Coordinates of C-alpha atoms in Angstrom, one line a residue:
M1 CA -5.6 -38.2 -42.5
A2 CA -6.7 -41.2 -44.4
L3 CA -7.8 -41.0 -48.0
D4 CA -7.9 -44.7 -48.9
G5 CA -7.0 -48.1 -47.7
N6 CA -6.8 -49.7 -44.3
D7 CA -3.8 -47.8 -43.2
P8 CA -5.0 -44.6 -41.5
M9 CA -2.0 -42.7 -42.8
A10 CA -2.2 -44.2 -46.3
M11 CA -3.8 -42.5 -49.3
D12 CA -3.5 -45.0 -52.2
G13 CA -0.9 -46.7 -54.2
D14 CA 1.8 -49.1 -53.1
D15 CA 3.4 -47.0 -50.4
P16 CA 1.7 -45.3 -47.5
M17 CA 2.3 -41.6 -47.5
V18 CA 2.4 -39.7 -44.2
M19 CA 0.2 -36.7 -44.4
D20 CA 2.2 -33.7 -43.1
G21 CA -0.6 -31.5 -42.4
N22 CA -4.0 -31.1 -41.1
D23 CA -2.1 -28.3 -39.6
P24 CA -4.1 -25.2 -40.4
M25 CA -1.4 -23.6 -42.3
V26 CA -2.1 -20.1 -43.5
M27 CA -0.5 -20.2 -46.9
D28 CA -0.5 -16.5 -47.7
G29 CA 3.1 -16.4 -48.7
D30 CA 5.1 -13.4 -47.6
N31 CA 2.0 -11.3 -48.3
P32 CA 2.3 -7.9 -46.6
M33 CA -1.4 -7.2 -46.4
A34 CA -2.9 -4.3 -44.5
V35 CA -6.5 -3.5 -44.1
E36 CA -6.2 0.2 -43.5
S37 CA -2.6 1.0 -42.6
T38 CA 0.6 -0.5 -41.3
T39 CA 1.3 -1.0 -37.7
Q40 CA 4.0 1.6 -37.5
W41 CA 2.7 4.2 -39.9
P42 CA -1.1 4.1 -40.1
W43 CA -1.3 7.8 -41.1
V44 CA -0.1 6.8 -44.6
E45 CA -2.9 4.2 -44.9
L46 CA -0.7 1.7 -46.8
S47 CA -3.3 -0.9 -47.4
Q48 CA -2.2 -3.5 -49.9
W49 CA -5.2 -5.8 -49.3
P50 CA -7.0 -5.2 -52.6
C51 CA -3.9 -5.7 -54.7
L52 CA -1.9 -8.2 -52.8
G53 CA -4.1 -10.0 -50.3
C54 CA -6.8 -11.6 -52.5
P55 CA -4.9 -13.6 -55.1
M56 CA -2.9 -15.8 -52.7
G57 CA -5.7 -16.1 -50.2
V58 CA -8.2 -17.3 -52.9
V59 CA -6.0 -19.4 -55.1
T60 CA -3.7 -21.2 -52.6
P61 CA -5.1 -24.5 -51.3
P62 CA -2.9 -24.9 -48.2
A63 CA -4.5 -28.2 -47.0
M64 CA -3.7 -29.7 -50.4
A65 CA -0.1 -28.8 -49.7
G66 CA -0.1 -30.9 -46.6
P67 CA 1.0 -34.2 -48.2
I68 CA 4.1 -32.5 -49.6
G69 CA 5.3 -31.1 -46.3
H70 CA 7.0 -28.1 -47.9
A71 CA 4.1 -25.7 -47.2
Q72 CA 5.3 -25.0 -43.7
A73 CA 8.3 -22.9 -44.8
P74 CA 6.3 -20.3 -46.7
L75 CA 3.9 -20.3 -43.7
C76 CA 6.5 -19.5 -41.2
H77 CA 7.8 -16.7 -43.4
G78 CA 4.4 -15.4 -44.4
V79 CA 2.6 -15.1 -41.1
P80 CA 5.1 -12.7 -39.5
A81 CA 5.2 -10.6 -42.6
V82 CA 1.4 -10.3 -42.8
V83 CA 1.1 -9.4 -39.1
E84 CA 3.9 -6.8 -39.3
W85 CA 2.0 -5.0 -42.0
I86 CA -1.3 -5.0 -40.2
P87 CA -2.6 -2.4 -37.8
T88 CA -3.3 -3.6 -34.3
S89 CA -7.1 -3.6 -34.5
H90 CA -7.2 -5.7 -37.7
R91 CA -4.7 -8.5 -37.0
A92 CA -7.3 -11.0 -35.9
I93 CA -9.5 -10.6 -38.9
T94 CA -6.6 -10.7 -41.3
V95 CA -5.2 -13.9 -39.9
A96 CA -8.7 -15.4 -40.0
I97 CA -9.2 -14.5 -43.6
T98 CA -5.9 -16.1 -44.6
G99 CA -6.8 -19.1 -42.4
F100 CA -10.0 -19.6 -44.5
A101 CA -7.7 -20.3 -47.5
Y102 CA -6.5 -23.4 -45.6
T103 CA -10.1 -24.4 -44.9
L104 CA -11.0 -24.0 -48.6
G105 CA -7.9 -26.1 -49.5
Q106 CA -8.9 -28.8 -47.1
I107 CA -12.4 -29.1 -48.7
L108 CA -10.9 -29.1 -52.2
L109 CA -8.5 -31.8 -51.2
A110 CA -11.4 -34.3 -50.8
G111 CA -12.6 -33.7 -54.4
V112 CA -9.0 -33.8 -55.9
A113 CA -8.2 -37.0 -54.0
F114 CA -11.5 -38.5 -55.2
A115 CA -10.6 -37.6 -58.8
V116 CA -6.9 -38.5 -58.5
P117 CA -6.8 -41.6 -56.2
H118 CA -3.2 -42.7 -56.8
W119 CA -1.1 -41.0 -54.2
R120 CA 1.9 -40.2 -56.5
R121 CA -0.4 -38.4 -59.0
L122 CA -2.2 -36.7 -56.2
Q123 CA 1.1 -35.4 -54.8
L124 CA 2.1 -34.1 -58.2
T125 CA -1.3 -32.4 -58.6
V126 CA -1.1 -30.5 -55.4
S127 CA 2.6 -29.6 -55.8
L128 CA 2.4 -28.0 -59.2
P129 CA 0.7 -24.8 -58.1
F130 CA 3.7 -23.9 -55.9
F131 CA 5.8 -23.2 -59.0
G132 CA 3.4 -20.4 -59.8
F133 CA 3.3 -19.1 -56.2
L134 CA 7.2 -19.0 -56.3
L135 CA 7.1 -16.6 -59.2
Y136 CA 4.3 -14.6 -57.5
S137 CA 6.2 -14.3 -54.2
W138 CA 9.0 -12.2 -55.8
W139 CA 6.6 -9.3 -56.2
L140 CA 5.6 -9.2 -52.6
A141 CA 7.2 -6.5 -50.3
E142 CA 9.5 -7.2 -47.4
S143 CA 8.4 -6.1 -43.9
A144 CA 9.3 -2.5 -43.5
R145 CA 9.6 -3.0 -39.7
W146 CA 12.2 -5.7 -40.2
L147 CA 14.1 -3.7 -42.8
V148 CA 14.5 -0.8 -40.4
L149 CA 15.7 -3.0 -37.5
S150 CA 18.1 -4.7 -39.9
G151 CA 19.8 -1.5 -40.8
K152 CA 18.1 -1.2 -44.2
A153 CA 16.2 2.0 -43.6
E154 CA 16.6 3.2 -47.2
A155 CA 15.0 0.0 -48.4
A156 CA 12.2 0.4 -45.9
V157 CA 11.5 3.9 -47.2
K158 CA 11.3 2.5 -50.8
V159 CA 8.9 -0.2 -49.7
L160 CA 6.6 2.2 -47.9
Q161 CA 6.6 4.6 -50.8
R162 CA 5.8 1.8 -53.2
V163 CA 2.9 0.7 -51.0
A164 CA 1.7 4.3 -50.7
R165 CA 1.8 4.6 -54.5
I166 CA -0.2 1.4 -55.0
N167 CA -2.9 2.7 -52.6
G168 CA -3.1 6.1 -54.2
R169 CA -1.2 7.9 -51.4
K170 CA 1.9 8.9 -53.4
E171 CA 2.3 12.4 -51.9
E172 CA 2.0 11.1 -48.3
G173 CA 4.5 8.3 -49.1
E174 CA 7.1 10.8 -50.4
K175 CA 7.1 12.5 -47.1
I176 CA 8.5 9.4 -45.4
T177 CA 12.3 9.7 -44.9
V178 CA 15.0 7.7 -43.3
E179 CA 15.2 10.3 -40.5
I180 CA 11.5 9.9 -39.7
L181 CA 11.7 6.2 -39.5
R182 CA 14.8 6.2 -37.3
S183 CA 13.6 9.0 -35.0
H184 CA 10.4 7.0 -34.2
M185 CA 12.4 3.8 -33.6
K186 CA 15.5 5.1 -31.9
E187 CA 14.9 3.2 -28.7
E188 CA 14.4 -0.1 -30.6
L189 CA 17.5 0.6 -32.7
A190 CA 19.6 1.5 -29.7
G191 CA 18.9 -1.9 -28.1
L192 CA 19.6 -4.1 -31.1
K193 CA 22.4 -6.6 -31.1
A194 CA 24.6 -7.3 -34.1
S195 CA 22.9 -10.7 -34.6
Y196 CA 20.3 -13.0 -33.0
S197 CA 20.1 -16.7 -32.6
I198 CA 17.9 -19.4 -31.1
S199 CA 19.6 -18.8 -27.8
D200 CA 17.8 -15.5 -27.5
L201 CA 14.6 -17.5 -27.0
V202 CA 15.8 -18.6 -23.6
R203 CA 18.3 -15.9 -22.6
T204 CA 16.0 -13.5 -20.8
P205 CA 13.3 -14.6 -18.2
V206 CA 10.1 -13.3 -19.9
I207 CA 11.0 -14.5 -23.4
R208 CA 12.1 -17.8 -21.9
H209 CA 8.7 -18.1 -20.1
I210 CA 6.8 -17.3 -23.3
F211 CA 9.0 -19.8 -25.2
F212 CA 8.3 -22.8 -23.0
C213 CA 4.6 -22.1 -22.7
L214 CA 4.2 -21.7 -26.5
S215 CA 6.2 -24.8 -27.1
I216 CA 3.8 -26.9 -25.1
V217 CA 0.8 -25.2 -26.7
W218 CA 2.1 -25.8 -30.3
F219 CA 3.0 -29.4 -29.5
S220 CA -0.4 -30.2 -27.9
I221 CA -2.5 -28.7 -30.7
S222 CA -0.7 -30.6 -33.5
F223 CA -0.5 -33.8 -31.4
S224 CA -4.3 -33.9 -30.8
Y225 CA -5.1 -32.7 -34.4
Y226 CA -3.1 -35.6 -35.9
G227 CA -4.8 -38.0 -33.4
L228 CA -8.2 -37.0 -34.8
A229 CA -6.9 -37.1 -38.4
M230 CA -5.7 -40.7 -38.1
D231 CA -9.1 -41.8 -36.8
L232 CA -11.1 -40.6 -39.7
Q233 CA -11.9 -44.1 -41.1
N234 CA -13.4 -45.2 -37.8
F235 CA -16.4 -43.0 -37.9
G236 CA -18.4 -45.1 -40.4
V237 CA -18.6 -42.3 -43.0
S238 CA -17.1 -42.0 -46.4
I239 CA -13.5 -40.8 -46.0
Y240 CA -14.1 -38.1 -48.7
L241 CA -17.3 -36.9 -47.0
I242 CA -15.7 -36.7 -43.6
Q243 CA -12.8 -34.8 -45.1
V244 CA -15.3 -32.2 -46.4
I245 CA -17.1 -32.1 -43.0
F246 CA -13.8 -31.7 -41.2
G247 CA -12.9 -28.8 -43.5
A248 CA -16.3 -27.1 -43.5
V249 CA -16.4 -27.0 -39.6
D250 CA -13.5 -24.6 -39.8
F251 CA -15.6 -21.8 -41.2
P252 CA -17.9 -21.3 -38.1
A253 CA -15.1 -22.2 -35.7
K254 CA -12.7 -19.6 -37.1
L255 CA -15.5 -17.0 -37.4
V256 CA -16.3 -17.4 -33.7
V257 CA -12.7 -17.4 -32.6
T258 CA -12.0 -14.3 -34.7
I259 CA -14.8 -12.4 -32.9
S260 CA -13.5 -13.7 -29.6
L261 CA -9.9 -12.7 -30.4
S262 CA -11.0 -9.2 -31.2
Y263 CA -13.1 -8.5 -28.2
V264 CA -12.3 -11.1 -25.5
G265 CA -8.6 -11.4 -26.0
R266 CA -6.0 -13.8 -27.3
R267 CA -5.2 -15.7 -24.1
L268 CA -8.8 -16.5 -23.1
S269 CA -9.8 -17.4 -26.6
L270 CA -6.9 -19.9 -26.9
M271 CA -7.7 -21.4 -23.5
V272 CA -11.4 -21.9 -24.2
A273 CA -10.7 -23.4 -27.7
L274 CA -8.2 -25.8 -26.3
F275 CA -10.3 -26.9 -23.4
L276 CA -13.4 -27.5 -25.5
A277 CA -11.3 -29.5 -28.0
G278 CA -9.9 -31.7 -25.2
L279 CA -13.4 -32.1 -23.7
A280 CA -14.9 -33.2 -27.0
I281 CA -12.2 -35.8 -27.5
I282 CA -12.5 -37.2 -24.0
A283 CA -16.3 -37.3 -24.2
N284 CA -16.0 -39.5 -27.3
I285 CA -14.4 -42.2 -25.2
F286 CA -17.7 -42.8 -23.4
V287 CA -19.9 -42.8 -26.5
P288 CA -20.8 -46.3 -27.8
T289 CA -19.5 -47.2 -31.2
E290 CA -23.1 -47.8 -32.4
L291 CA -23.8 -44.0 -32.0
Q292 CA -21.7 -43.1 -35.1
T293 CA -23.5 -39.8 -35.6
L294 CA -22.8 -38.6 -32.1
R295 CA -19.2 -39.8 -32.3
T296 CA -18.7 -38.0 -35.6
A297 CA -20.3 -34.8 -34.2
L298 CA -18.0 -34.8 -31.2
A299 CA -14.9 -35.4 -33.5
V300 CA -16.0 -32.6 -35.8
L301 CA -16.4 -30.3 -32.7
G302 CA -13.0 -31.2 -31.4
K303 CA -11.4 -30.7 -34.8
G304 CA -13.1 -27.3 -35.2
C305 CA -11.8 -26.2 -31.8
L306 CA -8.3 -27.3 -32.7
S307 CA -8.4 -25.4 -35.9
A308 CA -9.6 -22.3 -34.0
S309 CA -6.7 -22.9 -31.6
F310 CA -4.2 -22.9 -34.5
N311 CA -5.6 -19.6 -35.7
C312 CA -5.1 -18.2 -32.2
V313 CA -1.6 -19.5 -31.6
F314 CA -0.3 -18.3 -35.0
L315 CA -1.5 -14.7 -34.2
Y316 CA -0.6 -15.0 -30.5
T317 CA 3.0 -16.2 -31.3
T318 CA 3.8 -13.4 -33.7
E319 CA 2.5 -10.8 -31.2
L320 CA 4.4 -12.2 -28.2
Y321 CA 7.8 -12.4 -29.8
P322 CA 9.8 -9.2 -30.7
T323 CA 10.7 -8.4 -34.3
P324 CA 14.3 -9.6 -34.2
I325 CA 13.3 -13.1 -33.0
R326 CA 9.7 -13.3 -34.2
Q327 CA 10.6 -15.5 -37.2
T328 CA 12.8 -17.7 -35.0
G329 CA 10.1 -18.1 -32.3
L330 CA 7.4 -18.9 -34.9
G331 CA 9.7 -21.4 -36.6
F332 CA 10.5 -23.2 -33.3
G333 CA 6.8 -23.3 -32.5
S334 CA 6.1 -24.9 -35.9
T335 CA 8.9 -27.4 -35.1
M336 CA 7.2 -28.4 -31.9
A337 CA 4.0 -28.9 -33.9
R338 CA 5.9 -31.2 -36.2
I339 CA 7.2 -33.1 -33.2
G340 CA 3.6 -33.4 -32.0
G341 CA 2.6 -34.8 -35.4
I342 CA 5.5 -37.4 -35.2
V343 CA 4.5 -38.5 -31.7
A344 CA 0.8 -38.8 -32.5
P345 CA 1.0 -42.0 -34.6
L346 CA 3.3 -43.6 -32.0
V347 CA 0.6 -43.1 -29.3
K348 CA -2.0 -44.5 -31.8
M349 CA 0.0 -47.7 -31.9
L350 CA -0.9 -48.3 -28.3
D351 CA -4.5 -48.8 -29.4
E352 CA -4.1 -52.5 -29.9
S353 CA -3.1 -53.1 -26.3
Y354 CA -4.8 -50.2 -24.5
P355 CA -7.8 -49.1 -26.6
L356 CA -8.8 -46.2 -24.3
L357 CA -5.3 -44.8 -23.8
P358 CA -4.7 -43.0 -27.2
P359 CA -8.0 -41.0 -27.1
A360 CA -7.4 -40.2 -23.5
V361 CA -4.0 -38.8 -24.2
Y362 CA -5.2 -36.9 -27.2
G363 CA -7.9 -35.3 -25.0
V364 CA -5.7 -34.5 -22.0
A365 CA -3.0 -32.8 -24.1
P366 CA -5.1 -29.8 -25.2
V367 CA -6.6 -29.4 -21.6
V368 CA -3.0 -29.2 -20.3
A369 CA -2.1 -26.8 -23.0
A370 CA -5.1 -24.6 -22.0
A371 CA -3.8 -24.5 -18.4
V372 CA -0.3 -23.5 -19.7
A373 CA -1.8 -20.8 -21.9
A374 CA -3.2 -19.1 -18.8
F375 CA 0.4 -18.1 -17.9
L376 CA 1.0 -16.2 -21.2
P377 CA 0.6 -12.4 -21.2
E378 CA -2.3 -10.8 -23.1
T379 CA -1.6 -9.0 -26.3
L380 CA -5.0 -7.6 -27.3
N381 CA -4.7 -4.0 -28.6
M382 CA -1.0 -4.1 -27.9
P383 CA 1.6 -2.9 -30.5
L384 CA 4.1 -5.4 -31.8
P385 CA 7.3 -5.4 -29.7
D386 CA 10.4 -4.4 -31.6
S387 CA 13.1 -5.5 -29.1
I388 CA 13.7 -8.1 -26.4
Q389 CA 14.1 -5.3 -23.9
E390 CA 10.6 -4.1 -24.8
V391 CA 9.1 -7.5 -24.0
E392 CA 10.9 -7.7 -20.7
S393 CA 9.8 -4.2 -19.7
R394 CA 6.2 -4.8 -20.6
A395 CA 6.0 -7.5 -18.0
K396 CA 7.0 -5.0 -15.3
R397 CA 4.6 -2.2 -16.2
K398 CA 1.1 -1.6 -17.3
P399 CA 0.5 -1.3 -21.1
K400 CA -0.1 2.2 -22.4
E401 CA -0.5 3.7 -25.9
D402 CA 2.7 3.4 -27.8
P403 CA 3.7 6.4 -29.8
K404 CA 5.6 4.3 -32.3
E405 CA 2.2 3.2 -33.7
K406 CA 1.9 6.5 -35.5
I407 CA 4.5 8.3 -37.5
P408 CA 3.4 11.9 -38.4
L409 CA 4.1 12.9 -41.9
E410 CA 4.1 16.6 -41.2
P411 CA 5.9 18.7 -38.5
Q412 CA 4.0 18.8 -35.3
E413 CA 3.4 22.0 -33.4
K414 CA 5.1 22.2 -30.1
A415 CA 2.9 22.8 -27.0
P416 CA 3.3 26.4 -25.6

């Protein structure tokens, strides 16, 4: 992303600063939001959305955090926590809402950069809010699912009771006990190992298949996203205006993909978004430079589709990996995105000798990723897996309603 100067990666001042992110980072912290209930115990209706969701989503400007490069860590911790607190039917809309915070930040960045042109002062300006968010994060609840699987069932009960109290369901929350949690997750607890590592991403066949496919998808999205970002100054439009346009296009793009995620499915939504992004980038190769309006429109379309792809892949990744390695899987996916961001400017350097090669590569990458995404399993309306064995077994059987999605708070009558 260029904000000033002739260097497409420079903002202002003496030294060029590499922008670490037009990566649509969902800076929602470790926010355990739930729209109606939690995934594992919806009968309690532990919705923290009114009291925990809004502040971070509204205040945090994630795109403004991009130049710093430190926003990715809270993102990788926050997205799994958010998803683990959300009931199956509301995951897509929740990720979309938190994604809009990034979009808002990207738009605000244009105004802040215009007002604070020197890159050092700009970096200080966008960094200061994180000290406030650090203090805010201490108040957020840990994932109850993770606590149970980590042998901290007592802490999980306290967290659930706290959330129930916040939502006016104190009596229902008091009925939750360690025995109830363990009885409804005994299969997952029985299959747990003492510890997990990055090797678990490639140890079993299904997880390994998911790992390699997602690595290609993450790399390709970020690679092409940076390719577009570095070309902002070549559209003949004010760099500040194009920044606002590039941010504003996220709203309709993410709205459409959210509807698609909820009704069509994760896999097809990701495939279509990636394919359209690649098609728009490749089409721009054949548009004469005199037609700046058309070139800008195609670039904006490609950027919007890539933003939608990021929304898809964040949600998709957390749903595909089981709880013990969910954080590790998302972290490695983010690492592949960072590698894509590193490689993108290297390909851009070939522009001097082969002008058509960089945009062609930027366009082909998401098309290839779309084809790779076709080999991922669908997760629409599926409960989050809690063990590696569960993911492996799902690939061998048809999905059915999972009883662990509901934990009754009162004794159930036995059938005669």
